[in-house]
PDB file of C-alpha atoms in Angstrom:
ATOM      1  CA  MET A  22     -16.271 -18.587   4.416  1.00 59.00           C
ATOM      2  CA  ALA A  23     -13.654 -21.403   2.783  1.00 61.00           C
ATOM      3  CA  PHE A  24     -13.137 -19.818  -0.059  1.00 64.00           C
ATOM      4  CA  THR A  25     -11.258 -16.915   1.606  1.00 72.00           C
ATOM      5  CA  HIS A  26     -10.917 -18.073   5.049  1.00 64.00           C
ATOM      6  CA  SER A  27      -9.273 -21.681   7.027  1.00 62.00           C
ATOM      7  CA  HIS A  28      -7.640 -22.514   9.665  1.00 61.00           C
ATOM      8  CA  LYS A  29      -4.204 -21.601  11.235  1.00 63.00           C
ATOM      9  CA  GLU A  30      -2.444 -21.732  14.061  1.00 66.00           C
ATOM     10  CA  ASP A  31      -5.534 -22.296  15.829  1.00 65.00           C
ATOM     11  CA  GLU A  32      -7.350 -19.469  14.390  1.00 70.00           C
ATOM     12  CA  ILE A  33      -9.356 -18.558  11.401  1.00 71.00           C
ATOM     13  CA  LYS A  34      -7.493 -16.749   9.096  1.00 63.00           C
ATOM     14  CA  SER A  35      -7.722 -15.535   5.494  1.00 67.00           C
ATOM     15  CA  VAL A  36      -5.979 -17.457   2.219  1.00 65.00           C
ATOM     16  CA  PHE A  37      -3.943 -13.808   2.350  1.00 61.00           C
ATOM     17  CA  PHE A  38      -2.396 -14.765   5.780  1.00 58.00           C
ATOM     18  CA  TYR A  39       1.574 -14.226   5.166  1.00 54.00           C
ATOM     19  CA  GLU A  40       3.932 -16.752   7.295  1.00 57.00           C
ATOM     20  CA  LYS A  41       7.145 -15.164   6.763  1.00 59.00           C
ATOM     21  CA  PRO A  42       9.276 -18.047   6.146  1.00 51.00           C
ATOM     22  CA  LYS A  43      12.538 -17.867   8.574  1.00 49.00           C
ATOM     23  CA  GLU A  44      15.187 -17.682   5.233  1.00 56.00           C
ATOM     24  CA  PHE A  45      14.708 -16.535   1.934  1.00 55.00           C
ATOM     25  CA  SER A  46      13.451 -18.561  -0.486  1.00 57.00           C
ATOM     26  CA  LEU A  47      15.929 -19.706  -3.543  1.00 51.00           C
ATOM     27  CA  LEU A  48      13.929 -17.312  -6.119  1.00 53.00           C
ATOM     28  CA  ASP A  49      14.173 -14.499  -3.971  1.00 53.00           C
ATOM     29  CA  LEU A  50      18.885 -14.769  -4.310  1.00 53.00           C
ATOM     30  CA  VAL A  51      18.077 -14.217  -7.770  1.00 59.00           C
ATOM     31  CA  SER A  52      17.627 -10.937  -9.045  1.00 52.00           C
ATOM     32  CA  TYR A  53      14.985  -9.938 -10.844  1.00 63.00           C
ATOM     33  CA  ASN A  54      13.377  -7.164 -13.325  1.00 65.00           C
ATOM     34  CA  ILE A  55      10.686  -5.974 -10.458  1.00 73.00           C
ATOM     35  CA  ASP A  56      10.519  -3.852  -7.829  1.00 77.00           C
ATOM     36  CA  GLU A  57      10.300  -5.838  -4.266  1.00 75.00           C
ATOM     37  CA  ASN A  58      11.195  -4.951  -0.511  1.00 73.00           C
ATOM     38  CA  ASN A  59      11.494  -7.192   2.508  1.00 77.00           C
ATOM     39  CA  TYR A  60       7.421  -7.952   2.586  1.00 80.00           C
ATOM     40  CA  PHE A  61       6.817  -7.884  -1.054  1.00 82.00           C
ATOM     41  CA  THR A  62       9.824 -10.016  -2.142  1.00 82.00           C
ATOM     42  CA  TYR A  63       9.933 -11.606  -5.583  1.00 82.00           C
ATOM     43  CA  SER A  64       8.248 -15.175  -4.205  1.00 81.00           C
ATOM     44  CA  ARG A  65       5.510 -13.557  -2.177  1.00 84.00           C
ATOM     45  CA  GLN A  66       4.579 -11.403  -5.190  1.00 86.00           C
ATOM     46  CA  GLN A  67       4.254 -14.991  -7.279  1.00 85.00           C
ATOM     47  CA  ASN A  68       2.439 -16.585  -4.478  1.00 86.00           C
ATOM     48  CA  LEU A  69       0.231 -13.479  -4.828  1.00 87.00           C
ATOM     49  CA  ASP A  70      -0.820 -13.753  -8.548  1.00 89.00           C
ATOM     50  CA  ILE A  71      -1.076 -17.333  -7.875  1.00 90.00           C
ATOM     51  CA  LEU A  72      -3.703 -16.356  -5.250  1.00 88.00           C
ATOM     52  CA  GLY A  73      -5.270 -14.176  -7.475  1.00 89.00           C
ATOM     53  CA  LYS A  74      -6.006 -16.600  -9.977  1.00 92.00           C
ATOM     54  CA  ILE A  75      -6.875 -18.811  -8.170  1.00 92.00           C
ATOM     55  CA  GLY A  76      -9.764 -16.385  -6.754  1.00 91.00           C
ATOM     56  CA  THR A  77     -10.722 -15.257 -10.140  1.00 92.00           C
ATOM     57  CA  VAL A  78     -11.563 -18.838 -11.332  1.00 93.00           C
ATOM     58  CA  THR A  79     -13.209 -19.706  -8.255  1.00 92.00           C
ATOM     59  CA  MET A  80     -15.055 -16.823  -8.509  1.00 92.00           C
ATOM     60  CA  MET A  81     -15.730 -17.385 -12.402  1.00 92.00           C
ATOM     61  CA  ARG A  82     -17.348 -20.652 -11.299  1.00 91.00           C
ATOM     62  CA  ILE A  83     -19.201 -19.583  -8.898  1.00 91.00           C
ATOM     63  CA  PHE A  84     -21.350 -17.221 -11.376  1.00 89.00           C
ATOM     64  CA  GLU A  85     -21.304 -19.993 -13.529  1.00 87.00           C
ATOM     65  CA  LYS A  86     -23.869 -22.138 -11.709  1.00 87.00           C
ATOM     66  CA  GLU A  87     -27.048 -20.614 -10.546  1.00 88.00           C
ATOM     67  CA  GLU A  88     -26.970 -22.565  -7.123  1.00 87.00           C
ATOM     68  CA  TYR A  89     -23.492 -21.791  -6.039  1.00 89.00           C
ATOM     69  CA  HIS A  90     -23.683 -17.643  -7.128  1.00 92.00           C
ATOM     70  CA  ASP A  91     -27.536 -17.720  -5.224  1.00 92.00           C
ATOM     71  CA  GLN A  92     -25.504 -19.414  -1.979  1.00 92.00           C
ATOM     72  CA  ILE A  93     -22.897 -16.972  -1.905  1.00 92.00           C
ATOM     73  CA  PHE A  94     -24.930 -14.026  -2.040  1.00 94.00           C
ATOM     74  CA  GLU A  95     -27.198 -14.701  -0.293  1.00 95.00           C
ATOM     75  CA  CYS A  96     -23.922 -15.365   2.737  1.00 94.00           C
ATOM     76  CA  ILE A  97     -22.328 -11.944   1.269  1.00 94.00           C
ATOM     77  CA  ALA A  98     -25.724 -10.172   2.033  1.00 96.00           C
ATOM     78  CA  PHE A  99     -26.265 -11.514   5.557  1.00 95.00           C
ATOM     79  CA  PHE A 100     -22.883 -10.722   6.677  1.00 94.00           C
ATOM     80  CA  LEU A 101     -23.294  -7.144   5.696  1.00 96.00           C
ATOM     81  CA  ILE A 102     -26.400  -6.796   7.051  1.00 95.00           C
ATOM     82  CA  GLU A 103     -25.063  -8.439  10.431  1.00 94.00           C
ATOM     83  CA  ILE A 104     -21.752  -5.683   9.827  1.00 93.00           C
ATOM     84  CA  SER A 105     -24.381  -3.016   9.339  1.00 93.00           C
ATOM     85  CA  LYS A 106     -26.397  -4.048  12.736  1.00 92.00           C
ATOM     86  CA  VAL A 107     -22.814  -3.950  14.538  1.00 90.00           C
ATOM     87  CA  CYS A 108     -21.539  -0.692  13.312  1.00 89.00           C
ATOM     88  CA  ASN A 109     -25.057   1.194  12.696  1.00 88.00           C
ATOM     89  CA  ILE A 110     -24.789   2.191   9.411  1.00 84.00           C
ATOM     90  CA  GLU A 111     -27.946   0.354   7.714  1.00 80.00           C
ATOM     91  CA  ASP A 112     -28.370   3.852   5.543  1.00 82.00           C
ATOM     92  CA  GLU A 113     -24.961   3.166   4.230  1.00 85.00           C
ATOM     93  CA  ASN A 114     -26.996   0.372   1.307  1.00 91.00           C
ATOM     94  CA  LEU A 115     -24.019  -2.060   1.714  1.00 95.00           C
ATOM     95  CA  VAL A 116     -26.992  -4.625   0.229  1.00 95.00           C
ATOM     96  CA  GLU A 117     -27.634  -2.417  -2.392  1.00 96.00           C
ATOM     97  CA  ASP A 118     -24.360  -2.504  -3.513  1.00 96.00           C
ATOM     98  CA  LEU A 119     -23.366  -5.977  -3.791  1.00 96.00           C
ATOM     99  CA  PHE A 120     -26.386  -6.255  -5.770  1.00 96.00           C
ATOM    100  CA  ALA A 121     -25.337  -3.537  -7.874  1.00 96.00           C
ATOM    101  CA  ILE A 122     -22.036  -5.464  -8.557  1.00 96.00           C
ATOM    102  CA  ASP A 123     -23.846  -8.917  -9.002  1.00 95.00           C
ATOM    103  CA  GLN A 124     -25.525  -7.137 -11.642  1.00 95.00           C
ATOM    104  CA  LEU A 125     -23.163  -5.396 -13.172  1.00 95.00           C
ATOM    105  CA  MET A 126     -20.786  -9.075 -13.285  1.00 94.00           C
ATOM    106  CA  HIS A 127     -23.465 -11.296 -14.249  1.00 92.00           C
ATOM    107  CA  GLY A 128     -23.162  -9.000 -17.676  1.00 92.00           C
ATOM    108  CA  VAL A 129     -19.764  -9.331 -17.913  1.00 92.00           C
ATOM    109  CA  GLU A 130     -20.827 -13.080 -17.774  1.00 89.00           C
ATOM    110  CA  VAL A 131     -23.573 -12.926 -20.229  1.00 90.00           C
ATOM    111  CA  ALA A 132     -21.523 -10.720 -22.946  1.00 90.00           C
ATOM    112  CA  ARG A 133     -18.730 -13.569 -22.374  1.00 87.00           C
ATOM    113  CA  GLU A 134     -20.165 -16.261 -23.889  1.00 86.00           C
ATOM    114  CA  LYS A 135     -22.160 -14.442 -26.537  1.00 88.00           C
ATOM    115  CA  GLY A 136     -18.616 -13.016 -27.415  1.00 86.00           C
ATOM    116  CA  GLU A 137     -19.764  -9.304 -27.684  1.00 84.00           C
ATOM    117  CA  SER A 138     -16.710  -7.960 -27.362  1.00 81.00           C
ATOM    118  CA  LYS A 139     -18.012  -4.006 -27.365  1.00 80.00           C
ATOM    119  CA  SER A 140     -20.220  -4.220 -24.773  1.00 85.00           C
ATOM    120  CA  ILE A 141     -18.284  -6.740 -22.118  1.00 90.00           C
ATOM    121  CA  ILE A 142     -15.367  -3.700 -21.942  1.00 90.00           C
ATOM    122  CA  GLY A 143     -17.668  -0.886 -20.475  1.00 91.00           C
ATOM    123  CA  LEU A 144     -19.475  -3.414 -17.726  1.00 93.00           C
ATOM    124  CA  THR A 145     -15.747  -4.607 -16.782  1.00 94.00           C
ATOM    125  CA  TYR A 146     -14.563  -1.152 -16.218  1.00 95.00           C
ATOM    126  CA  GLY A 147     -17.935  -0.311 -14.756  1.00 95.00           C
ATOM    127  CA  ALA A 148     -18.189  -3.683 -12.198  1.00 96.00           C
ATOM    128  CA  CYS A 149     -13.737  -2.868 -11.550  1.00 96.00           C
ATOM    129  CA  MET A 150     -14.962   0.231 -10.550  1.00 96.00           C
ATOM    130  CA  LEU A 151     -18.031  -0.047  -8.696  1.00 97.00           C
ATOM    131  CA  ILE A 152     -16.212  -3.120  -6.364  1.00 97.00           C
ATOM    132  CA  ILE A 153     -13.057  -1.094  -5.630  1.00 96.00           C
ATOM    133  CA  ALA A 154     -15.733   2.025  -4.612  1.00 95.00           C
ATOM    134  CA  SER A 155     -17.539  -0.786  -1.947  1.00 96.00           C
ATOM    135  CA  VAL A 156     -14.207  -1.849  -0.726  1.00 96.00           C
ATOM    136  CA  GLU A 157     -12.714   2.010  -0.521  1.00 93.00           C
ATOM    137  CA  LYS A 158     -16.810   2.343   1.353  1.00 93.00           C
ATOM    138  CA  LEU A 159     -16.377  -0.358   3.822  1.00 93.00           C
ATOM    139  CA  LEU A 160     -12.872   1.199   4.612  1.00 93.00           C
ATOM    140  CA  ARG A 161     -14.102   3.899   5.472  1.00 90.00           C
ATOM    141  CA  LEU A 162     -17.110   2.950   7.464  1.00 90.00           C
ATOM    142  CA  ILE A 163     -15.208   0.728   9.709  1.00 91.00           C
ATOM    143  CA  TYR A 164     -12.823   3.250  10.396  1.00 90.00           C
ATOM    144  CA  LYS A 165     -15.297   5.790  11.441  1.00 88.00           C
ATOM    145  CA  HIS A 166     -16.688   2.890  13.329  1.00 88.00           C
ATOM    146  CA  GLU A 167     -13.467   2.412  15.100  1.00 86.00           C
ATOM    147  CA  ASN A 168     -12.871   6.031  15.982  1.00 82.00           C
ATOM    148  CA  GLY A 169     -16.274   7.157  16.358  1.00 76.00           C
ATOM    149  CA  ILE A 170     -15.527  10.447  14.049  1.00 70.00           C
ATOM    150  CA  ILE A 171     -16.543  10.969  10.125  1.00 64.00           C
ATOM    151  CA  ILE A 172     -13.119  11.013   8.156  1.00 60.00           C
ATOM    152  CA  THR A 173     -12.821  14.453   5.743  1.00 60.00           C
ATOM    153  CA  GLY A 174     -10.000  15.636   2.890  1.00 57.00           C
ATOM    154  CA  LYS A 175      -7.114  13.095   1.831  1.00 55.00           C
ATOM    155  CA  GLN A 176      -8.562  10.951   4.702  1.00 58.00           C
ATOM    156  CA  PHE A 177     -10.671   9.836   2.037  1.00 69.00           C
ATOM    157  CA  GLN A 178      -8.700   8.201  -0.461  1.00 78.00           C
ATOM    158  CA  LEU A 179      -7.837   4.911  -0.293  1.00 85.00           C
ATOM    159  CA  HIS A 180      -3.832   5.002   0.219  1.00 83.00           C
ATOM    160  CA  PRO A 181      -4.162   6.693   4.250  1.00 85.00           C
ATOM    161  CA  LEU A 182      -7.484   3.766   4.964  1.00 89.00           C
ATOM    162  CA  LEU A 183      -4.847   0.899   4.273  1.00 89.00           C
ATOM    163  CA  GLU A 184      -2.111   2.233   6.126  1.00 88.00           C
ATOM    164  CA  ASN A 185      -5.137   3.044   9.024  1.00 89.00           C
ATOM    165  CA  LYS A 186      -3.945   0.796  12.321  1.00 90.00           C
ATOM    166  CA  GLU A 187      -7.502   0.701  13.595  1.00 90.00           C
ATOM    167  CA  ILE A 188      -8.664  -0.820  10.356  1.00 92.00           C
ATOM    168  CA  GLU A 189      -5.487  -3.315  10.395  1.00 91.00           C
ATOM    169  CA  THR A 190      -6.932  -4.610  13.995  1.00 92.00           C
ATOM    170  CA  VAL A 191      -9.986  -5.574  11.978  1.00 93.00           C
ATOM    171  CA  LEU A 192      -8.833  -6.805   9.264  1.00 93.00           C
ATOM    172  CA  SER A 193      -5.499  -8.252   9.834  1.00 90.00           C
ATOM    173  CA  GLU A 194      -2.668  -6.569   8.664  1.00 88.00           C
ATOM    174  CA  ASP A 195      -1.835  -9.275   5.504  1.00 89.00           C
ATOM    175  CA  LEU A 196      -4.588  -8.740   4.265  1.00 90.00           C
ATOM    176  CA  MET A 197      -4.638  -4.358   4.729  1.00 92.00           C
ATOM    177  CA  LYS A 198      -1.369  -4.874   2.609  1.00 90.00           C
ATOM    178  CA  GLU A 199      -2.552  -7.297   0.273  1.00 90.00           C
ATOM    179  CA  ALA A 200      -5.335  -5.217  -0.706  1.00 92.00           C
ATOM    180  CA  GLY A 201      -3.525  -2.697  -1.273  1.00 92.00           C
ATOM    181  CA  PHE A 202      -1.042  -4.266  -3.416  1.00 91.00           C
ATOM    182  CA  PHE A 203      -3.907  -5.214  -5.779  1.00 93.00           C
ATOM    183  CA  LEU A 204      -5.607  -1.300  -4.979  1.00 94.00           C
ATOM    184  CA  SER A 205      -2.927   0.616  -4.828  1.00 93.00           C
ATOM    185  CA  LYS A 206       1.171   0.496  -4.954  1.00 88.00           C
ATOM    186  CA  TYR A 207       3.654   0.401  -2.506  1.00 82.00           C
ATOM    187  CA  GLY A 208       6.162   2.840  -3.949  1.00 78.00           C
ATOM    188  CA  TYR A 209       7.220   1.104  -7.410  1.00 83.00           C
ATOM    189  CA  ILE A 210       5.797  -2.204  -5.743  1.00 89.00           C
ATOM    190  CA  GLY A 211       2.040  -3.141  -6.505  1.00 89.00           C
ATOM    191  CA  CYS A 212      -1.136  -2.882  -9.193  1.00 91.00           C
ATOM    192  CA  ASP A 213      -2.657   0.339  -8.330  1.00 93.00           C
ATOM    193  CA  TYR A 214      -5.791  -0.779 -10.048  1.00 94.00           C
ATOM    194  CA  ARG A 215      -7.690   2.156  -8.815  1.00 94.00           C
ATOM    195  CA  ASN A 216      -6.184   4.971  -9.674  1.00 93.00           C
ATOM    196  CA  ARG A 217      -4.737   3.057 -12.992  1.00 93.00           C
ATOM    197  CA  LEU A 218      -8.733   2.664 -13.782  1.00 94.00           C
ATOM    198  CA  ALA A 219     -10.055   5.554 -12.713  1.00 93.00           C
ATOM    199  CA  HIS A 220      -7.858   8.026 -14.417  1.00 93.00           C
ATOM    200  CA  LEU A 221      -7.065   4.870 -17.263  1.00 91.00           C
ATOM    201  CA  SER A 222      -3.449   5.702 -16.402  1.00 89.00           C
ATOM    202  CA  ASP A 223      -1.209   3.242 -17.373  1.00 89.00           C
ATOM    203  CA  ILE A 224      -3.639   1.132 -18.972  1.00 88.00           C
ATOM    204  CA  THR A 225      -6.384   1.635 -21.688  1.00 84.00           C
ATOM    205  CA  LEU A 226     -10.401   0.240 -21.667  1.00 82.00           C
ATOM    206  CA  ASN A 227      -8.844  -2.919 -24.532  1.00 79.00           C
ATOM    207  CA  GLU A 228      -6.289  -3.627 -22.177  1.00 81.00           C
ATOM    208  CA  ILE A 229      -8.778  -4.146 -18.902  1.00 88.00           C
ATOM    209  CA  SER A 230      -9.044  -8.176 -18.905  1.00 89.00           C
ATOM    210  CA  TRP A 231     -13.706  -9.387 -17.859  1.00 90.00           C
ATOM    211  CA  SER A 232     -11.657 -12.030 -16.013  1.00 91.00           C
ATOM    212  CA  LEU A 233     -11.042  -8.192 -14.005  1.00 94.00           C
ATOM    213  CA  PRO A 234     -13.355  -8.433 -12.283  1.00 95.00           C
ATOM    214  CA  PHE A 235     -13.622 -11.508 -10.486  1.00 94.00           C
ATOM    215  CA  THR A 236      -9.702 -11.542  -9.453  1.00 94.00           C
ATOM    216  CA  LEU A 237     -11.271  -7.691  -7.511  1.00 96.00           C
ATOM    217  CA  PHE A 238     -14.245  -8.910  -6.247  1.00 96.00           C
ATOM    218  CA  PHE A 239     -12.513 -12.338  -4.636  1.00 93.00           C
ATOM    219  CA  LEU A 240     -10.858  -9.308  -2.625  1.00 95.00           C
ATOM    220  CA  TYR A 241     -13.596  -7.886  -2.345  1.00 96.00           C
ATOM    221  CA  PHE A 242     -15.494 -11.143  -0.410  1.00 94.00           C
ATOM    222  CA  CYS A 243     -12.023 -11.733   1.516  1.00 93.00           C
ATOM    223  CA  ILE A 244     -12.488  -8.220   3.035  1.00 95.00           C
ATOM    224  CA  VAL A 245     -16.667  -8.835   3.937  1.00 95.00           C
ATOM    225  CA  ASN A 246     -15.459 -12.097   5.184  1.00 93.00           C
ATOM    226  CA  SER A 247     -12.931 -10.995   7.477  1.00 93.00           C
ATOM    227  CA  ILE A 248     -14.227  -8.196   8.618  1.00 94.00           C
ATOM    228  CA  PHE A 249     -18.043 -10.325   9.463  1.00 93.00           C
ATOM    229  CA  LEU A 250     -15.728 -12.606  11.795  1.00 91.00           C
ATOM    230  CA  TYR A 251     -13.139  -9.382  13.842  1.00 91.00           C
ATOM    231  CA  TYR A 252     -17.097  -8.227  15.153  1.00 92.00           C
ATOM    232  CA  CYS A 253     -18.445 -11.783  15.627  1.00 88.00           C
ATOM    233  CA  LYS A 254     -15.059 -12.700  17.566  1.00 85.00           C
ATOM    234  CA  LYS A 255     -15.850  -9.215  18.924  1.00 84.00           C
ATOM    235  CA  ALA A 256     -19.554 -10.115  20.324  1.00 79.00           C
ATOM    236  CA  GLU A 257     -18.296 -13.422  21.957  1.00 71.00           C
TER     237      GLU A 257
END
């Protein structure tokens, strides 16, 4: 849990918690050649880039150490089981999704160590898509649990889910926005990994870094922990 959350203002909040500055950063007073808005200022996007890199390196180190890896995945599996019980979604196989992600990411790590450049491309792409699909699945299931209804059609799409107020209550506004920044877009702002990877638009297989699955897994890890914490607090 300490990898993704910390105590702030007497609450446990994700590392993506954004305490809006009282004054603009000097960085935000200078014009840069990137799109920005009042939330995703230049300085905020710089901070997100740093957070993403820290999370990526942390996850990579965990996969390198078998002891750490096993402890973390046992923890995530336990959280997913508890979430499934609370939300009455045991038949959704969330733990199986996690183990499938683990297998692909382990394959990426092995291929990287052996220098197998051809096989690493497919493994990296597969791991990224499965992680993103697992995040979408979690968001849909939380929406269903909070509203008591099954969503269909356009509501299944990622962007509407990332703007849903019931899901925001569970994850927090900041984590929802940051998930949207990495997986989707706000106008012209964001990485839009979900659509770019799904449609191979504005990106080629050779441009997909082997480190990207670790970045996305850090986001997935943070979302799982946030959901678990929300329902633990709600049950008190």
